Amino acid sequence: MLKIKDLHATIEDKEILKGINLEINAGEVHAIMGPNGSGKSTLSSVIAGKEEFEMTQGEIVFEGEDLTELDPEERAHRGIFLSFQYPVEIPGVSVTNFMKASINAHRKSQGQDDMPANEMLKLIREKSELLEIDRKFLSRSLNQGFSGGEKKRNEIFQMAMLNPKLAILDETDSGLDIDALKVVAKGVNKLRSADNAVLLITHYQRLLDYIIPDVVHVMVDGQIVKSGGKELAHELEERGYDWLRPENAI
Amino acid sequence: MELKDKLISSFLAFEEACDVDSDIHNLRCEAIKEFETMGFPSKKQEAWKYTSLNSVLKYDYSVFPKKEDAIEYRDIKKYLIHDIDTYNLIFIDGIFSSHLSQTTHDKIDVCLMSSAMAKPKYKGIIDQYFNKIVSKENGFNSLNTAFAREGAFIHIPKNIAANKPVQIINFATGNESALMIQPRNLIVVEENAQIQIIERHQSLTDHPVLTNSVTEIFAAKRATVDYYKIQNDRPSASLIDNTFIDQKDDSNCSMHTFSFGGKLTRNNLNFYQRGEHIDSTLKGITIIEDKQHVDHNTLVHHIFPNCESHQDYKGIFAEKSTGVFNGKIVVEKEAQKINAFQSNNNILLDDSATINSKPQLEIFADDVKCSHGCTIGQLDEDSLFYLRSRGIPLKEAKALLMYAFANNVLESVKIPEIKKRITHQIALKLGVSLGFDL
């Protein structure tokens, strides 16, 4: 589904990603772990198309199509979703209206008409129940005054609404208490199917107790230095990251 | 002939149609002399530094329009807030249109300045209030007083809340090759009375129009005035809008100004707080493009203690448009325990757009809370990326962010139909369909 080959990316002439290779197939859950500043969030932003970063080398291919020249919205229309570490506040636009704008923009890109109101309502009800979101919450301005946990839950709600092929969850577990974490994990697990994939970006293995990954990658200094099964996450939790730094390699 | 000279000589002809023995006419005669001395403001004056009138004053304006044009309701319906019941004072080329208007003398007076000036019944009010708070700082006010004859006259007696809002709309038909209109409004809201007003100036053709409007508003003790100015005129029409508000104890006045169009718009908005526990609100949204120019010049004069003022102006400027915000707050020595807030935030969408923002605080009391803030920026890239990553295309994403930026000004709008209309205008202005009704 997603093939990243020798990806290099810079911001303001500083190289952050230094040759990433990653392949994710439909039906898989991958986790990328690594210390602060290793480039994990940059990778997720680059896949989603953030223009601030410049791809200097390599390629990102999604379902056989080179993403390089596509705008962020075009990538979204093709089924890529990024759950943000720091979601943006939009005063005056309710969660519901924002979802309508988003879903209808997706439909428009497929040449479809706006989703009928009753269908929209049904979808919103179903997904908000899944994520245990109060109806009142949906009429609040998007992310405005939301707690850290509410923002993350809202991101996963949006993901559930849009039903993406590839969901990238950037530090979705940070700022969540254990109950909220379980709800979020339930939402993500519900989305998992043979046709889509999930890429988890995280510091801690805690999230991986609830969303079991097929593959765990370790990212250090802009490169994936080790990949393995879910047991790698536990090893990292015990030993930290230092043993994987290139300068410490034997 | 220069416009100034033309206006002065027109005064003689104007007088012929006036009651020259009235007290008002004495005021007019004084005013034309003042105008003769002052003339039009120039950029040399600090308060007009960023607003050049050259492009507006160059036309040979007619001062006396021909007779009322046959305009039908269907031609103007879209300029009215027509989905709610209102009193309407409709003027066409400065002349009252009785068949388009709805006036009243039932408990409250919503009628014409010309008839109020003529009837003995209103002499008391006119003597007490007319031309009492108009500043003589610039020639426009004196010019308006000199030619003061028509406009809105609204009187809400003690303890009465008007049963519906009043719309005051001045249309220019463009029958003249260039027309100058000078509406003069007087609004007196007595103790514990309430009124909502919507004001608009609208040209119907592409001929140059210059409107020089003066509105005096008096809010007595515990009175409430909720006022909306909708400025979305054609690119050939300019407006000098002068509003003076006098507030007494415990009164509450708010002014929302929505500036979306017109060639040059200057809003001189002056609040005088003459009492305690007064609340004054001044808010505005400006969204302009092309070579449009909008200048907000506000004054809040805190004279007595324990009062509040809230100012919040948002501006979005595209292409070669220019904006000015000049917000002056004066707190007199006796005016302790004042809360005065002022905020002016601007987004420049293009490098060619300009905003000049200048807060002016003159504080002579020592126990006051005054805050002011001014920002000028572009749309936030991270926010745009967030919206685009949800599939919302760039143009729509920008529109949503601009809406969000302007939104807190809309929150205090108390007439839902206006809020709806303005929201729609914003979307229209930004050229997008947002995929939902805001």
XYZ file of C-alpha atoms in Angstrom:
688
model
C 0.000 0.000 0.000
C 2.683 2.483 1.037
C 6.234 2.230 -0.248
C 8.827 4.712 0.901
C 12.239 4.459 -0.732
C 15.369 6.277 0.391
C 13.404 9.287 1.572
C 15.397 12.388 2.438
C 13.650 15.546 3.637
C 14.892 18.889 4.840
C 13.466 21.909 6.571
C 15.254 25.200 6.095
C 18.238 23.308 4.679
C 18.499 21.081 7.713
C 18.202 17.416 6.855
C 15.735 15.663 9.136
C 15.034 12.445 7.244
C 18.171 10.748 6.027
C 17.133 7.838 3.872
C 13.937 6.229 5.142
C 12.819 2.899 3.700
C 9.419 1.636 4.743
C 6.841 -0.645 3.246
C 3.376 -1.045 4.696
C 0.887 -3.510 3.243
C -2.871 -3.493 3.501
C -4.082 -5.061 6.713
C -0.911 -4.244 8.662
C -0.239 -2.091 11.697
C 3.224 -0.594 11.921
C 4.659 1.329 14.827
C 7.545 3.741 14.669
C 9.254 4.427 17.940
C 12.196 6.601 18.716
C 13.568 9.353 20.897
C 12.551 12.999 20.639
C 13.907 14.727 17.576
C 14.532 11.538 15.662
C 12.260 12.670 12.816
C 9.134 10.573 13.541
C 6.699 13.471 13.290
C 8.509 14.831 10.260
C 7.978 11.527 8.506
C 4.257 11.618 9.198
C 4.005 15.228 8.009
C 5.945 14.463 4.840
C 3.669 11.534 4.003
C 0.626 13.772 4.526
C 2.148 16.452 2.299
C 3.189 19.310 4.553
C 4.846 21.824 2.254
C 7.215 23.207 4.831
C 9.365 20.139 4.323
C 11.267 19.623 1.145
C 11.769 16.140 -0.198
C 15.275 16.142 -1.559
C 15.604 12.506 -2.520
C 13.688 9.261 -2.751
C 10.008 8.569 -3.319
C 6.725 7.930 -1.586
C 4.378 5.674 -3.503
C 0.821 5.087 -2.296
C -1.184 2.377 -4.016
C 1.102 2.591 -7.022
C 0.908 6.383 -7.312
C 3.808 8.727 -6.645
C 2.641 11.213 -4.000
C 5.442 13.732 -4.463
C 3.494 16.235 -6.539
C 0.186 15.890 -4.713
C -1.264 18.525 -2.382
C -2.220 17.543 1.168
C -5.926 17.573 0.246
C -5.300 15.312 -2.744
C -3.476 12.851 -0.527
C -6.414 12.956 1.894
C -8.789 12.251 -0.992
C -6.743 9.175 -1.847
C -7.232 7.823 1.649
C -4.352 9.110 3.772
C -5.282 10.424 7.193
C -3.004 12.056 9.733
C -4.058 12.292 13.353
C -2.240 15.359 14.619
C -0.114 15.593 17.688
C -1.323 19.187 18.104
C -4.750 19.620 16.466
C -5.658 23.161 15.454
C -8.464 25.200 17.038
C -11.124 26.614 14.717
C -13.460 28.979 16.602
C -17.005 29.255 15.289
C -16.923 26.004 13.328
C -18.494 23.099 15.179
C -17.096 19.582 15.103
C -20.197 18.518 13.144
C -19.892 21.271 10.553
C -16.206 20.615 10.183
C -16.905 16.954 9.496
C -19.557 17.910 6.950
C -17.055 20.157 5.174
C -14.429 17.430 5.252
C -16.659 14.569 4.128
C -18.295 16.609 1.399
C -14.889 17.735 0.146
C -13.893 14.069 -0.097
C -17.102 13.245 -1.944
C -16.691 16.168 -4.300
C -13.221 14.924 -5.230
C -14.824 11.592 -6.207
C -17.467 13.393 -8.272
C -20.193 12.636 -5.750
C -22.859 14.994 -4.401
C -22.948 16.113 -0.778
C -23.837 13.391 1.675
C -27.576 13.503 2.426
C -28.290 15.012 5.848
C -29.897 11.894 7.298
C -26.997 9.713 6.212
C -24.562 12.211 7.726
C -26.456 12.241 11.009
C -26.502 8.475 11.157
C -22.781 8.277 10.509
C -22.022 10.909 13.116
C -24.186 9.126 15.681
C -22.580 5.767 15.002
C -19.007 7.018 15.184
C -19.522 9.277 18.181
C -21.016 6.358 20.083
C -18.044 4.214 19.152
C -15.701 6.797 20.650
C -18.013 7.547 23.564
C -18.348 11.166 22.499
C -21.143 13.241 24.010
C -23.550 14.874 21.541
C -22.899 18.267 23.139
C -19.263 17.894 22.291
C -20.129 17.787 18.590
C -21.652 21.242 18.613
C -18.636 22.831 20.280
C -16.146 24.810 18.201
C -13.508 22.500 16.778
C -10.784 21.851 19.347
C -11.427 25.181 21.046
C -11.009 24.764 24.781
C -10.756 20.984 24.377
C -8.546 19.156 26.862
C -5.577 17.245 25.466
C -7.560 14.021 25.718
C -10.627 15.486 24.013
C -8.507 16.710 21.133
C -7.031 13.261 20.568
C -10.375 11.538 20.839
C -11.744 14.031 18.331
C -8.915 13.166 15.942
C -9.838 9.505 16.100
C -13.499 10.405 15.675
C -12.564 12.230 12.468
C -10.579 9.199 11.369
C -13.560 6.940 12.012
C -15.800 9.306 10.036
C -13.461 9.427 7.048
C -12.547 5.740 7.103
C -9.092 6.205 5.517
C -7.005 3.536 3.836
C -3.891 4.585 5.686
C -4.179 6.189 9.123
C -1.069 7.792 10.563
C -1.408 8.422 14.277
C 1.200 10.911 15.438
C 1.665 10.656 19.217
C -2.032 10.032 19.633
C -1.336 8.447 23.027
C 0.371 11.480 24.544
C -1.847 13.365 26.973
C -4.318 10.487 27.314
C -5.210 8.806 30.580
C -5.639 5.065 30.535
C -9.413 5.121 30.047
C -9.182 7.545 27.141
C -6.363 5.474 25.701
C -8.586 2.389 25.731
C -11.385 4.253 23.960
C -8.999 5.539 21.308
C -7.510 2.080 20.853
C -10.980 0.616 20.477
C -11.708 3.138 17.733
C -8.501 2.300 15.910
C -8.975 -1.440 16.253
C -12.467 -1.123 14.893
C -11.070 0.484 11.771
C -8.557 -2.281 11.145
C -9.397 -4.463 8.205
C -7.704 -6.389 5.451
C -7.992 -3.318 3.205
C -6.409 -0.645 5.293
C -3.337 0.020 7.347
C -2.236 1.971 10.406
C 1.047 3.692 11.139
C 1.531 4.526 14.813
C 4.104 7.070 15.855
C 4.843 6.856 19.559
C 7.356 7.298 22.318
C 6.015 4.606 24.552
C 5.034 1.020 24.208
C 1.932 1.663 26.367
C -0.280 2.272 23.316
C 1.030 -0.899 21.732
C -0.520 -2.951 24.543
C -3.899 -1.960 23.144
C -3.167 -1.674 19.450
C -0.991 -4.636 18.659
C 1.442 -3.866 15.848
C 2.617 -6.306 13.222
C 5.919 -4.525 12.794
C 7.846 -2.167 15.071
C 10.474 0.183 13.646
C 12.983 2.169 15.594
C 13.894 5.556 14.251
C 17.026 7.340 15.359
C 18.474 10.467 13.800
C 16.380 10.391 10.646
C 16.847 6.736 9.860
C 15.098 3.496 10.664
C 17.830 1.619 12.491
C 15.969 -1.507 13.456
C 12.722 -3.279 12.630
C 11.138 -6.250 14.302
C 8.006 -7.782 15.763
C 5.931 -6.430 18.618
C 8.435 -7.764 21.152
C 10.886 -5.083 19.987
C 8.681 -2.483 21.676
C 9.136 -4.191 25.025
C 12.855 -4.415 24.527
C 12.971 -0.663 23.826
C 10.947 0.023 26.947
C 13.563 -1.824 29.009
C 16.767 -0.774 27.302
C 15.946 2.676 25.952
C 17.258 3.858 22.603
C 20.939 4.510 23.204
C 22.060 1.022 22.254
C 20.588 1.593 18.797
C 22.344 4.850 18.020
C 24.646 4.406 15.041
C 27.713 5.457 17.017
C 27.055 2.687 19.532
C 26.637 -0.017 16.954
C 29.211 -2.757 17.185
C -15.324 74.710 -9.646
C -13.837 72.943 -6.650
C -16.279 70.781 -4.739
C -15.896 72.940 -1.658
C -16.862 76.108 -3.536
C -19.683 74.360 -5.273
C -21.126 73.206 -1.958
C -20.870 76.651 -0.408
C -22.641 78.260 -3.324
C -25.257 75.493 -3.327
C -26.136 76.459 0.214
C -27.929 79.566 -1.042
C -30.153 77.504 -3.277
C -30.692 75.011 -0.456
C -31.864 77.770 1.881
C -34.688 78.680 -0.452
C -36.395 75.413 0.350
C -35.829 75.713 4.097
C -37.667 77.333 6.944
C -35.113 80.074 7.426
C -36.732 81.348 10.642
C -36.193 78.127 12.543
C -33.527 77.553 15.189
C -32.198 74.725 13.094
C -31.496 77.077 10.278
C -29.328 79.188 12.534
C -27.287 76.057 13.189
C -27.057 75.413 9.451
C -25.799 78.926 8.806
C -23.128 78.596 11.485
C -22.181 75.211 10.115
C -21.665 76.389 6.551
C -19.329 79.068 7.880
C -17.391 76.414 9.790
C -17.139 74.345 6.655
C -15.977 77.368 4.722
C -13.158 77.818 7.239
C -12.225 74.163 7.598
C -12.929 72.711 4.193
C -12.316 69.004 3.707
C -9.708 67.243 5.816
C -6.337 66.589 4.252
C -3.593 64.047 4.865
C -1.673 66.727 6.716
C -4.071 66.236 9.616
C -2.948 63.414 11.897
C -6.425 61.816 11.950
C -6.470 61.646 8.135
C -2.842 60.719 7.580
C -3.613 57.367 5.985
C -6.805 58.282 4.145
C -6.523 60.417 1.050
C -9.755 61.951 -0.178
C -8.369 63.079 -3.536
C -9.919 60.226 -5.476
C -13.299 60.903 -3.867
C -13.501 64.699 -3.975
C -12.542 65.005 -7.628
C -16.075 64.450 -8.957
C -18.596 67.134 -9.788
C -21.301 65.871 -7.443
C -24.898 66.983 -7.695
C -26.145 68.106 -4.338
C -29.823 68.251 -5.221
C -31.051 65.059 -6.786
C -33.953 64.946 -9.179
C -37.260 63.646 -7.939
C -37.653 60.245 -6.434
C -36.989 57.417 -8.803
C -39.514 54.671 -9.333
C -37.871 51.866 -7.481
C -39.860 48.790 -6.641
C -39.502 46.651 -3.581
C -38.274 43.701 -5.639
C -35.311 45.790 -6.853
C -34.066 46.429 -3.361
C -35.329 43.469 -1.387
C -31.940 41.812 -1.317
C -30.390 44.770 0.464
C -32.834 44.511 3.330
C -32.882 42.030 6.137
C -36.231 40.949 4.749
C -36.797 37.717 6.594
C -37.711 39.501 9.823
C -40.335 42.106 10.530
C -38.817 45.587 10.807
C -39.647 49.245 10.550
C -38.052 50.579 7.399
C -36.838 54.053 6.598
C -35.863 53.961 2.953
C -34.333 56.949 1.205
C -33.690 57.146 -2.504
C -31.084 59.653 -3.583
C -31.596 61.305 -0.224
C -35.372 61.564 -0.617
C -37.727 59.593 1.585
C -39.600 56.828 -0.155
C -42.965 56.443 1.520
C -44.083 53.442 -0.499
C -40.981 51.410 0.452
C -40.919 52.469 4.081
C -42.767 51.484 7.176
C -42.851 54.187 9.851
C -44.718 54.395 13.130
C -45.946 56.804 15.765
C -47.484 54.091 17.885
C -45.797 54.385 21.321
C -42.492 55.038 19.593
C -41.569 57.413 16.783
C -39.816 55.994 13.774
C -40.140 58.649 11.117
C -38.419 61.326 9.065
C -36.069 63.986 10.198
C -37.754 66.480 7.872
C -41.158 65.955 9.437
C -39.750 65.953 12.985
C -38.071 69.257 12.220
C -41.317 70.708 10.933
C -43.737 69.553 13.637
C -44.083 71.518 16.888
C -44.654 68.228 18.713
C -40.993 67.294 18.275
C -39.525 70.736 18.868
C -38.613 69.859 22.464
C -36.606 66.828 21.420
C -34.953 68.585 18.515
C -33.992 71.551 20.697
C -32.618 69.278 23.376
C -30.679 66.859 21.217
C -30.085 67.998 17.662
C -26.434 68.785 16.895
C -25.470 68.594 20.561
C -22.679 66.017 20.366
C -21.410 66.400 16.831
C -17.705 67.089 16.792
C -16.435 70.080 14.865
C -13.086 68.430 14.335
C -13.558 67.896 10.637
C -15.376 69.736 7.903
C -17.594 66.789 7.005
C -19.666 67.142 10.162
C -20.242 70.858 9.666
C -21.037 70.266 6.029
C -23.657 67.713 7.005
C -25.180 70.050 9.581
C -25.339 72.847 7.008
C -27.399 70.662 4.689
C -29.249 68.756 7.425
C -32.833 68.202 6.371
C -33.520 64.551 5.817
C -32.728 61.306 7.557
C -34.082 59.087 10.283
C -35.729 60.370 13.408
C -36.229 57.771 16.096
C -37.571 58.438 19.553
C -38.165 55.643 22.050
C -39.894 56.937 25.209
C -39.151 55.817 28.735
C -39.574 52.132 29.639
C -40.442 51.038 26.110
C -38.621 48.398 24.140
C -39.235 48.840 20.418
C -41.203 45.812 19.222
C -39.004 45.298 16.168
C -35.726 46.572 14.711
C -35.483 49.606 12.448
C -33.702 49.482 9.106
C -32.366 52.740 7.739
C -31.296 52.355 4.135
C -30.062 55.027 1.773
C -30.122 54.042 -1.889
C -28.424 55.956 -4.674
C -29.981 55.319 -8.078
C -27.209 56.751 -10.191
C -29.612 58.920 -12.161
C -27.148 61.706 -11.530
C -23.728 61.394 -13.127
C -22.321 61.911 -9.632
C -24.272 62.362 -6.444
C -23.539 63.529 -2.936
C -25.964 62.510 -0.205
C -25.952 63.822 3.341
C -28.293 61.901 5.605
C -28.781 63.213 9.098
C -30.098 60.851 11.758
C -31.207 61.533 15.304
C -31.909 58.674 17.671
C -33.115 59.386 21.180
C -33.603 56.432 23.505
C -35.066 57.491 26.828
C -34.626 55.940 30.248
C -34.860 52.146 30.324
C -35.889 52.019 26.649
C -34.500 49.701 23.973
C -33.922 49.757 20.234
C -32.141 47.741 17.540
C -31.082 49.489 14.341
C -29.610 48.330 11.057
C -28.101 50.945 8.762
C -26.931 50.612 5.202
C -25.867 52.807 2.291
C -26.258 51.256 -1.098
C -25.610 52.503 -4.594
C -27.504 50.841 -7.440
C -25.277 51.885 -10.337
C -21.655 52.548 -11.141
C -21.842 56.344 -11.075
C -19.805 57.941 -8.300
C -21.651 58.464 -5.052
C -20.351 60.190 -1.944
C -22.344 59.840 1.238
C -21.540 62.045 4.193
C -23.709 60.772 6.990
C -24.058 62.040 10.550
C -25.898 60.109 13.246
C -26.432 61.286 16.799
C -27.506 58.682 19.331
C -28.573 59.464 22.885
C -28.929 56.613 25.345
C -30.433 57.718 28.659
C -30.154 55.846 31.957
C -30.471 52.064 31.587
C -31.202 52.404 27.867
C -30.034 49.766 25.404
C -28.993 50.508 21.835
C -27.929 47.653 19.583
C -26.751 49.057 16.249
C -25.467 47.389 13.081
C -23.855 49.053 10.095
C -23.644 46.986 6.936
C -21.217 48.452 4.433
C -21.039 46.499 1.224
C -21.336 49.125 -1.448
C -20.242 49.217 -5.078
C -16.668 50.117 -6.038
C -17.807 53.564 -7.183
C -19.440 54.566 -3.893
C -17.713 56.170 -0.932
C -18.918 56.789 2.581
C -17.894 59.157 5.330
C -19.850 57.894 8.300
C -19.873 60.006 11.438
C -21.564 58.570 14.491
C -21.756 60.124 17.923
C -23.115 58.258 20.905
C -23.904 59.845 24.239
C -24.487 57.406 27.095
C -25.867 57.995 30.559
C -25.730 55.829 33.723
C -26.157 52.061 33.310
C -26.798 52.297 29.595
C -25.542 49.718 27.151
C -24.675 50.583 23.551
C -23.089 48.363 20.980
C -22.057 49.118 17.430
C -21.116 46.407 14.943
C -19.672 47.592 11.656
C -19.351 45.144 8.768
C -17.270 46.601 5.968
C -17.172 44.436 2.869
C -17.221 46.904 0.025
C -17.208 50.424 -1.324
C -14.447 52.544 -2.764
C -13.501 54.475 0.342
C -15.138 54.098 3.723
C -14.292 56.200 6.710
C -16.012 55.373 9.981
C -15.729 58.040 12.638
C -17.282 56.402 15.653
C -17.381 58.356 18.896
C -18.635 57.167 22.268
C -19.039 59.628 25.114
C -19.668 58.021 28.481
C -21.464 60.584 30.593
C -22.477 58.503 33.574
C -21.439 55.536 35.670
C -21.732 51.795 35.029
C -21.889 52.281 31.292
C -21.085 49.539 28.826
C -19.910 50.413 25.314
C -19.114 47.876 22.611
C -17.407 48.678 19.310
C -16.824 45.759 16.976
C -16.072 45.399 13.327
C -15.227 42.963 10.570
C -13.566 44.343 7.464
C -12.970 42.125 4.437
C -11.918 44.015 1.334
C -9.949 43.577 -1.866
C -9.055 45.331 -5.106
C -8.187 48.948 -4.261
C -10.806 49.365 -1.567
C -10.049 51.407 1.506
C -11.663 51.171 4.941
C -10.660 53.452 7.792
C -11.992 52.904 11.329
C -11.432 55.904 13.509
C -12.832 55.290 16.978
C -12.989 57.314 20.131
C -14.130 56.157 23.538
C -14.235 58.964 26.037
C -14.414 57.711 29.623
C -15.531 60.659 31.704
C -17.080 58.974 34.778
C -15.927 56.071 36.972
C -16.969 52.386 36.920
C -17.524 51.968 33.196
C -16.445 49.520 30.541
C -15.628 49.638 26.877
C -14.890 46.731 24.552
C -13.373 47.200 21.137
C -12.647 44.360 18.775
C -11.897 44.985 15.104
C -10.848 42.272 12.679
C -9.583 42.990 9.200
C -8.785 40.804 6.204
C -7.118 42.639 3.349
C -6.502 41.214 -0.118
C -4.890 42.520 -3.299
C -4.183 46.273 -3.145
C -6.717 47.083 -0.463
C -5.782 49.291 2.454
C -7.075 49.464 5.966
C -6.677 51.901 8.809
C -7.506 51.416 12.452
C -7.066 54.393 14.694
C -8.502 53.687 18.116
C -8.385 56.396 20.709
C -9.309 55.852 24.345
C -9.373 58.815 26.693
C -9.792 58.203 30.425
C -10.372 61.377 32.386
C -8.883 61.930 35.835
C -12.238 61.350 37.565
C -12.914 58.157 35.609
C -11.490 55.614 38.077
C -12.185 51.859 37.961
C -12.511 51.822 34.213
C -12.102 48.672 32.139
C -11.186 49.601 28.592
C -10.249 46.878 26.127
C -9.136 47.325 22.590
C -8.031 44.756 20.099
C -7.305 45.048 16.397
C -6.248 41.968 14.482
C -5.463 41.901 10.815
C -4.618 39.398 8.121
C -2.903 40.507 4.968
C -3.592 37.994 2.211
C -1.288 39.601 -0.337
C 1.994 41.457 -0.161
C 0.330 44.408 -1.873
C -2.278 44.908 0.876
C -1.715 47.429 3.650
C -2.992 48.057 7.156
C -2.084 50.963 9.386
C -3.073 50.259 12.954
C -2.639 52.849 15.638
C -3.915 52.619 19.200
C -3.961 55.904 21.112
C -4.414 55.783 24.868
C -4.668 58.920 26.928
C -5.129 57.941 30.545
C -5.315 60.508 33.315
C -6.810 58.289 36.046
C -4.595 55.938 38.060
C -6.928 53.072 38.970
C -7.934 51.761 35.570
C -7.578 48.621 33.502
C -6.733 49.363 29.921
C -5.482 46.819 27.475
C -4.837 47.082 23.820
C -3.412 44.701 21.323
C -2.796 44.806 17.639
C -1.646 42.026 15.372
C -0.867 41.880 11.689
C -0.178 38.547 10.130
C -0.838 35.955 7.500
C -2.910 32.809 7.755
C -1.266 30.198 9.943
C 0.446 27.515 7.828
C -0.025 24.767 10.417
C -3.750 25.462 10.573
C -4.017 25.397 6.792
C -2.199 22.077 6.670
C -4.550 20.643 9.271
C -7.628 21.528 7.225
C -6.090 20.360 3.958
C -5.103 17.061 5.514
C -8.846 16.571 6.113
C -9.428 16.873 2.387
C -10.549 20.511 2.448
C -9.027 22.267 -0.594
C -6.725 25.244 -0.098
C -9.258 27.919 -1.032
C -11.953 26.545 1.258
C -9.395 25.978 4.010
C -8.363 29.621 3.815
C -12.002 30.671 3.939
C -12.657 28.563 7.011
C -9.670 30.049 8.792
C -10.762 33.560 7.906
C -14.224 32.811 9.163
C -12.759 31.462 12.391
C -10.589 34.575 12.650
C -13.562 36.912 12.359
C -15.918 34.761 14.345
C -15.725 36.263 17.803
C -17.011 39.547 16.415
C -20.097 37.698 15.158
C -20.703 36.054 18.516
C -22.051 39.279 20.010
C -24.495 39.910 17.148
C -27.939 39.632 18.695
C -30.080 39.438 15.553
C -29.657 35.888 14.164
C -30.689 36.928 10.634
C -27.830 39.429 10.551
C -25.389 36.819 11.738
C -26.621 34.472 9.039
C -26.420 37.185 6.407
C -22.920 38.254 7.396
C -21.709 34.672 7.498
C -23.105 34.148 4.036
C -21.444 37.364 2.878
C -18.124 36.202 4.249
C -18.400 32.908 2.365
C -19.473 34.774 -0.767
C -16.663 37.246 -0.357
C -14.179 34.438 -0.062
C -15.711 32.802 -3.111
C -16.370 29.432 -1.572
C -19.035 27.037 -0.588
C -18.083 25.724 2.805
C -20.068 22.503 2.443
C -22.372 23.466 5.331
C -24.385 26.394 6.636
C -22.474 28.214 9.290
